[in-house]
């Protein structure tokens, strides 16, 4: 992963985009703190298997979302 300052990013944007296009992530920092990350664009369809794996790993919920929200609301009134 490449790390550059804001000033460097301004002056080297074209070459940084070439690096991102080649698959490298670029972190932009301000005063030593990361503020942005340039990463290669990924099609949403490429992420679907990962999202399905995440869904499958989550425990099954016993109550619906509406029931859960109502219960939380009612608890806060007490």
Coordinates of N, CA and C in Angstrom, one line a residue:
X1 N 0.9 -1.2 0.0 CA 0.0 0.0 0.0 C 0.9 1.2 0.0
X2 N 0.6 2.1 -0.9 CA 1.3 3.4 -1.0 C 0.7 4.5 -0.1
X3 N 1.5 5.2 0.5 CA 1.0 6.3 1.4 C 1.6 7.6 0.9
X4 N 0.8 8.6 0.7 CA 1.2 9.9 0.3 C 0.5 11.0 1.0
X5 N 1.1 12.2 1.1 CA 0.5 13.4 1.7 C -0.5 14.0 0.7
X6 N -1.3 14.9 1.2 CA -2.3 15.6 0.3 C -1.5 16.4 -0.8
X7 N -0.4 17.0 -0.4 CA 0.3 17.8 -1.4 C 0.9 16.9 -2.5
X8 N 1.4 15.7 -2.0 CA 1.9 14.8 -3.0 C 0.8 14.3 -3.9
X9 N -0.3 14.0 -3.3 CA -1.5 13.5 -4.1 C -1.9 14.5 -5.2
X10 N -1.9 15.8 -4.8 CA -2.3 16.8 -5.8 C -1.3 16.8 -6.9
X11 N 0.0 16.7 -6.7 CA 1.0 16.9 -7.7 C 1.2 15.6 -8.5
X12 N 0.8 14.4 -7.9 CA 1.0 13.1 -8.6 C -0.3 12.4 -8.9
X13 N -1.4 13.0 -9.0 CA -2.7 12.4 -9.1 C -2.7 11.4 -10.3
X14 N -2.2 11.8 -11.4 CA -2.2 10.9 -12.6 C -1.4 9.6 -12.3
X15 N -0.2 9.7 -11.7 CA 0.5 8.5 -11.5 C -0.1 7.7 -10.4
X16 N -0.7 8.3 -9.4 CA -1.4 7.6 -8.3 C -2.6 6.8 -8.9
X17 N -3.3 7.4 -9.8 CA -4.4 6.7 -10.5 C -3.9 5.5 -11.3
X18 N -2.8 5.7 -11.9 CA -2.2 4.5 -12.6 C -1.9 3.4 -11.7
X19 N -1.3 3.7 -10.5 CA -1.0 2.7 -9.5 C -2.3 2.0 -9.0
X20 N -3.4 2.8 -8.8 CA -4.6 2.2 -8.4 C -5.2 1.3 -9.5
X21 N -5.1 1.8 -10.7 CA -5.6 1.0 -11.8 C -4.8 -0.4 -11.9
X22 N -3.6 -0.4 -11.5 CA -2.8 -1.6 -11.5 C -3.0 -2.5 -10.3
X23 N -3.9 -2.0 -9.4 CA -4.3 -2.9 -8.3 C -3.8 -2.5 -7.0
X24 N -3.0 -1.4 -6.9 CA -2.4 -0.9 -5.6 C -3.3 0.1 -5.0
X25 N -3.5 0.0 -3.6 CA -4.2 0.9 -2.8 C -3.3 2.1 -2.5
X26 N -3.9 3.3 -2.4 CA -3.1 4.5 -2.1 C -3.8 5.2 -0.9
X27 N -3.1 5.4 0.2 CA -3.6 6.1 1.3 C -3.1 7.6 1.3
X28 N -4.0 8.5 1.4 CA -3.7 9.9 1.4 C -3.8 10.4 2.9
X29 N -2.7 11.0 3.3 CA -2.6 11.5 4.7 C -2.5 13.0 4.8
X30 N -3.0 13.5 6.0 CA -2.9 14.9 6.3 C -2.3 15.0 7.7
X31 N -1.2 15.6 7.8 CA -0.5 15.7 9.1 C -0.2 14.3 9.7
X32 N 0.1 13.4 8.9 CA 0.4 12.0 9.3 C -0.8 11.1 9.6
X33 N -2.0 11.6 9.5 CA -3.2 10.8 9.7 C -3.9 10.5 8.4
X34 N -4.2 9.2 8.2 CA -4.9 8.8 7.0 C -6.3 9.5 6.9
X35 N -6.6 10.1 5.7 CA -7.9 10.8 5.5 C -8.7 10.2 4.4
X36 N -8.0 9.5 3.5 CA -8.7 8.9 2.3 C -7.9 7.7 1.8
X37 N -8.6 6.9 1.1 CA -7.9 5.7 0.5 C -8.4 5.6 -0.9
X38 N -7.5 5.5 -1.9 CA -7.9 5.2 -3.3 C -7.7 3.7 -3.5
X39 N -8.7 3.1 -3.9 CA -8.7 1.6 -4.1 C -9.2 1.3 -5.5
X40 N -8.8 0.2 -6.1 CA -9.4 -0.1 -7.4 C -10.9 -0.3 -7.3
X41 N -11.6 0.1 -8.4 CA -13.0 -0.1 -8.4 C -13.4 -1.5 -8.6
X42 N -14.4 -1.9 -7.9 CA -14.8 -3.3 -7.9 C -16.3 -3.3 -8.3
X43 N -16.7 -4.2 -9.2 CA -18.1 -4.3 -9.6 C -18.9 -5.0 -8.4
X44 N -20.1 -4.5 -8.2 CA -20.9 -5.0 -7.1 C -21.1 -6.5 -7.2
X45 N -21.3 -7.0 -8.4 CA -21.5 -8.4 -8.7 C -20.3 -9.3 -8.1
X46 N -19.1 -8.7 -8.2 CA -18.0 -9.4 -7.6 C -18.0 -9.6 -6.1
X47 N -18.8 -8.8 -5.5 CA -18.9 -8.8 -4.0 C -20.0 -9.7 -3.5
X48 N -20.9 -10.1 -4.4 CA -22.1 -10.9 -4.0 C -21.7 -12.2 -3.3
X49 N -20.7 -13.0 -3.7 CA -20.4 -14.2 -2.9 C -19.9 -13.9 -1.5
X50 N -19.2 -12.8 -1.3 CA -18.8 -12.4 0.0 C -19.9 -12.0 0.9
X51 N -20.9 -11.3 0.3 CA -22.1 -10.8 1.0 C -22.9 -12.0 1.4
X52 N -23.0 -13.0 0.6 CA -23.8 -14.2 0.9 C -23.1 -15.0 2.0
X53 N -21.8 -15.1 2.0 CA -21.1 -15.8 3.0 C -21.3 -15.1 4.4
X54 N -21.3 -13.8 4.4 CA -21.6 -13.0 5.6 C -23.0 -13.3 6.1
X55 N -23.9 -13.3 5.2 CA -25.3 -13.6 5.6 C -25.4 -15.0 6.2
X56 N -24.8 -15.9 5.6 CA -24.8 -17.3 6.0 C -24.2 -17.5 7.4
X57 N -23.2 -16.6 7.7 CA -22.5 -16.7 9.0 C -23.2 -16.1 10.1
X58 N -24.2 -15.2 9.8 CA -25.0 -14.6 10.9 C -26.0 -15.5 11.5
X59 N -26.2 -15.4 12.9 CA -27.2 -16.3 13.5 C -28.6 -15.9 13.1
X60 N -29.4 -16.9 13.0 CA -30.8 -16.6 12.6 C -31.5 -15.9 13.7
X61 N -32.3 -14.8 13.3 CA -33.0 -14.0 14.3 C -34.3 -14.6 14.6
X62 N -34.7 -14.6 15.9 CA -35.9 -15.1 16.4 C -37.1 -14.2 16.2
X63 N -36.8 -12.9 16.1 CA -37.9 -11.9 16.0 C -37.6 -11.1 14.7
X64 N -38.7 -10.6 14.1 CA -38.5 -9.7 13.0 C -37.9 -8.4 13.4
X65 N -37.5 -7.7 12.4 CA -36.9 -6.4 12.7 C -37.9 -5.4 13.3
X66 N -39.1 -5.5 12.9 CA -40.2 -4.6 13.4 C -40.4 -5.0 14.9
X67 N -40.5 -6.3 15.2 CA -40.7 -6.7 16.6 C -39.5 -6.2 17.5
X68 N -38.3 -6.4 16.9 CA -37.1 -5.9 17.7 C -37.2 -4.4 18.0
X69 N -37.5 -3.6 17.0 CA -37.6 -2.2 17.2 C -38.7 -1.8 18.2
X70 N -39.8 -2.5 18.1 CA -40.9 -2.2 19.1 C -40.4 -2.5 20.5
X71 N -39.7 -3.6 20.7 CA -39.3 -4.0 22.0 C -38.3 -3.0 22.5
X72 N -37.3 -2.6 21.7 CA -36.4 -1.6 22.1 C -37.0 -0.3 22.4
X73 N -38.0 0.1 21.7 CA -38.8 1.3 21.9 C -39.5 1.2 23.3
X74 N -40.1 0.1 23.5 CA -40.9 -0.1 24.8 C -40.0 -0.1 26.0
X75 N -38.8 -0.7 25.8 CA -37.8 -0.7 26.9 C -37.3 0.7 27.3
X76 N -37.2 1.5 26.3 CA -36.7 2.9 26.6 C -37.8 3.8 27.3
X77 N -39.0 3.4 27.2 CA -40.1 4.1 27.9 C -40.2 3.8 29.4
X78 N -39.6 2.8 29.8 CA -39.8 2.3 31.2 C -38.8 3.1 32.1

